[in-house]
Structure formats: structure tokens, C-alpha cells
Amino acid sequence: MTTVLPSLRQETNSTIQPNSLQNKTSSLDSLSPNQQLLPLTAIVNSKDHLEIGGCDVVDLVSQYGSPLYILDEVSLRTACQQYRDAFAKHYQGQAQVLYASKAWSCLAVCAIVGSEGLGIDVVSAGEILTALRAGVSPSLIYFHGNNKSADELSYALESGCTIVVDNWHELKTLAHLAQEQSLEVSFNAPRIMLRLTPGIECHTHEYIQTGHIDSKFGFDPNEIEAVFAFVAESSLNCVGIHAHIGSQIFELQPHQDIGGVMVQWFKLAGDKYGLKFSELNIGGGLGIRYVESDDPPSIEDWIKTVSAGVTDAFATAGLALPKLLCEPGRSLVGATCVTAYTIGGSKTVPDIRTYITVDGGMSDNPRPITYQSKYRAVVANQMSSSLSQTVTIAGKHCESGDILIKDIQLPETKAGDILVVFGTGAYNYSMASNYNRLPKPAAVVVGSGESSLIIKRETREDLLRQDCLPERLHQFTKV
Ligand code: LLP
């Protein structure tokens, strides 16, 4: 029978060796994690179970419960190192990778990427707090968002973060703040960048395109001269410009083009408005492989392409190379994590389909219902069984659209089997909800045969933590 599983297993056997965090094999180093369906350390062990980071996934579920996010530390560190090393190899100027923490903001992920020398892109006070508590230097934290509150702006400025200014309202608020504080002895001009809409289209889901002109993010190109004139008159310390064109992008061309678009504005700012920019941030967006047919470029090819685009554009314009920043999220963390679920019942609708249900769904992975995203999965406790059925994996939420995977080939399953969905590191936990009052799952990090909890499982009591019952309603309660 031709099946999906043997190709996964073959990939596992042919490219992935057991390894330790300290002593990585060169074959692991050279694989670009964003091009893999499985985390780099995934193997099938002698019990015919899926093993990640030297830990048997079935045992992890027994120990930590289900559903469970399992993060492979080797994969995440390898992705960070590949971004960093590719810049060192392909870009002559200074460079800095910022992790777009919206993909998964939690202390452990921020601490791992921070320890690899990456900075962090944040979009809320919560993400700032997480990055700071994880030990990331505020000088490496860049604060985005199209409606930052006054409170968030003050928090970011007091912490020493750089603000990526999105619009006039924010620019004027910051200029006013800088003006008010400029006489104080301790005054530090707010360090800002300007987010511009580059007018570059790319092929991805329309909800996650951001670089086209009709976008809620960034200053419109028509306003740029007025913005530069305003900034030149202010006490703001504007260090450069930023653009982000979208997410889950497989083409290289749009990212190659960014340099050419941005350099004109870089030059204009200097020549006409005396603004001495030093930083250029070209955003994130490199895609990952969720299913076999996905074919994203490698991390190194992406960095090589953006570096060449920027280098050529700045040389042609006669400008010195800027400090080049990029802010990947999905391609750093997406393929490094899987979600393990416990299979419950099944339902066969004759001649139509068989539903297999799991103990999670759209609350821990809202991407299928939101973007019709596709995923791959295996049954972790029977990795070599033949794939004898085509089934649809249904979540447990009260919503017909709560389908995690449509028409996937799996072995015969029974209640209690462990289903593992790949590629759940990005925009899963960070977009998780408590819909139907399901507690959010736990997350563990694995490596060298050890596992550690990085996010505790929510309890039933946690779900009531923020609820308040007014006095006058107490008569209706029994407890
Ligand atoms: N920088 C900015 C300004 C962004 O808005 C984003 C993503 C990134 C960087 C990181 O992009 P990445 O490298 O992860 O593609 N929830 C959607 C994705 C939304 C992306 C939002 N912005 C999803 O699940 O596909």
C-alpha cells in the first residue's frame, strides 16, 4: 500500500540520528528545520514508538498528560544558529536576528532563542514582560503593533526597548512624550524605527499578507515624506525603517525585492531630511513545511537572498550597508514542536468518512479552522503499522468546523492511542483559547533524553481564576 507514513519513516531513518544537545551530528546541523515535517531529532525507537529529543512520546504523555506540546530543543537551537550563521556568511555588514515571539511567547522559548544571541520582536506589554523575564536585553527588544496603548508605550520606553512606530497617532504620542521629557536630566530620546508599507505582494493566505498597500499596518508610501519631515523636527531618535510583507511565504522574490524598495526611502531620509538611518528591518515570513508538498527555501537560502537584495540595492544607491535585521517567527519555532493527543472514539458515516476524535482541537490549534491550514500526523505508539484507513481527525469542540486534519491515512486506531501532529510550534500555543472551557495543555522541552515542563497544564480551577460572582448571585450557588 502506498502511504504517507513510510515516507515519514524513511525520512526519519535516512536523515535523523539520535544525538545529544552538546554533540550534534553534522547531518543534523545541515538540515534546515523549516524544511522538515518532523523535529530534527525524531526517530522511531525499538518499541516502535515515536521518540523526540531522546524521549519516548508515549511515555511523555503518560508523565505529563494529554494533549501535550513537545518542543525539541535541538531543532530550535539549530534554526537559531542557521539564521545567525547565514548572516555571518552572506552579509558583510552588521546583522541581528529577532525572534517574532507572537509565534510562541513563553519564558523557555524566549530564553532559548535569547541564549542563541537572538533579539525579540514583541507586540504587547505581555510579550515585552515575557522577553524581559526570560533574560533578553531590552536593547534587543523591538516593539511592534498597530495600536499600542499609552501604557504599553511607557512600559516599553521605561524598559529601554526600541519602538517600531506604525502610524501617525503613535508617532505624535511619542513625539509629545519626548518633548515633555526632553528637559529632564535623565532624558533618553525614544529609540524608534518607522514601519512602512512596501507595496510588495506575496502569495499566502490573505489574512497573513501585510506588505500590500491595502494593509492596516505601517505608514502608506504617500505619507513618507511628511513622516520624515515630522521626525526630523522631533526629539525622537529614529534609527531606521521596517517592512514586513507577510507570513508562510515560499517565494524568494518578494524578499529579494524589499532591499530595492526600502533603499529609496533610506536615501530620501538622509538626503532630504538629514535623518541618519543605520538599521533596516526586513521582517519575517519564511514558510515551513506542514505537508509533503510544501517546499519552502532553506533558512540559509532565504538569508542569502535578502542579503544579496539589500547589498545590491545599497551599493547601487551609493550608501553604506545598514545593520540588517530580520524577524522570523514560524521558521524558527514552527517545525520544532509537535502536539500529542489521545485518541477517543470514532464515527463512520457510511460511504462518506470516518471521524476519529482527539482530546483537543481548535482551542490548542486554531489554524485549521482559521486558515484551512493542513497538518500531518502519525500514531506514536504504532509507527510501523500499515496505513490501512483514511480518516478525518476531529477535535472535541462544539463546532462542526473543529477538524484538525481531513483525509489522512493512519493505521487502525483504538481509544487511548497517541496521535502526534507535526509543525505545531508556531501560532498554536500563542493563539490557543479556552473555548468550551478547555484548560490549555502543558508544554515540555525535550533534549538528550530528558524532558522538562515549560508550561504547566491549566487546571479546572485555573479556568475560574478570573471569574467573579457578584454577591447577589450567591444564593444560586451550592458551593
Ligand atoms: N514581523 C512582523 C511585523 C509580523 O507581523 C510577523 C507575523 C512576523 C514578523 C513573523 O512572521 P513569520 O516569520 O512567523 O511568518 N497567525 C498566523 C500568522 C500571523 C503572522 C503575523 N505576523 C498563522 O498562524 O499563520
Short mmCIF file of C-alpha atoms and ligand atoms in Angstrom, two decimals, residues 100 102 121 144 195 208 242 244 246-248 283-286 327-331 367 371 427 431, ligand 1:
data_model
loop_
_atom_site.label_atom_id
_atom_site.label_comp_id
_atom_site.label_asym_id
_atom_site.label_seq_id
_atom_site.Cartn_x
_atom_site.Cartn_y
_atom_site.Cartn_z
CA ALA A 100 8.97 37.16 16.32
CA LYS A 102 4.00 36.20 18.54
CA ASP A 121 10.14 41.18 18.32
CA HIS A 144 5.57 46.36 17.14
CA ARG A 195 7.19 50.74 9.77
CA ILE A 208 -1.45 36.95 6.75
CA HIS A 242 10.99 48.41 8.78
CA HIS A 244 7.12 43.00 6.77
CA GLY A 246 3.52 38.51 5.12
CA SER A 247 3.88 35.04 6.55
CA GLN A 248 4.29 31.42 5.33
CA GLY A 283 10.55 41.48 8.77
CA GLY A 284 9.95 37.74 8.80
CA GLY A 285 7.78 35.47 6.70
CA LEU A 286 9.82 32.45 5.61
CA GLU A 327 12.30 38.85 12.47
CA PRO A 328 11.36 35.24 11.73
CA GLY A 329 8.77 33.51 13.88
CA ARG A 330 7.32 30.44 12.19
CA SER A 331 10.57 29.30 10.53
CA ARG A 367 -5.02 27.31 12.45
CA TYR A 371 -6.77 29.48 7.66
CA TYR A 427 0.85 30.17 16.24
CA MET A 431 -3.29 31.52 19.63
N1 LLP B 1 7.26 40.62 11.87
C1 LLP B 1 6.03 41.12 11.83
C2 LLP B 1 5.86 42.58 11.87
C3 LLP B 1 4.92 40.28 11.77
O1 LLP B 1 3.71 40.81 11.73
C4 LLP B 1 5.11 38.88 11.76
C5 LLP B 1 3.98 37.97 11.73
C6 LLP B 1 6.42 38.38 11.81
C7 LLP B 1 7.47 39.29 11.85
C8 LLP B 1 6.73 36.92 11.83
O2 LLP B 1 6.32 36.28 10.68
P1 LLP B 1 6.71 34.74 10.45
O3 LLP B 1 8.20 34.67 10.29
O4 LLP B 1 6.23 33.98 11.62
O5 LLP B 1 5.99 34.37 9.21
N2 LLP B 1 -1.34 33.59 12.88
C9 LLP B 1 -0.86 33.41 11.52
C10 LLP B 1 0.42 34.14 11.27
C11 LLP B 1 0.33 35.61 11.57
C12 LLP B 1 1.63 36.30 11.33
C13 LLP B 1 1.58 37.64 11.94
N3 LLP B 1 2.77 38.38 11.78
C14 LLP B 1 -0.72 31.92 11.23
O6 LLP B 1 -0.98 31.11 12.10
O7 LLP B 1 -0.37 31.52 10.12
#
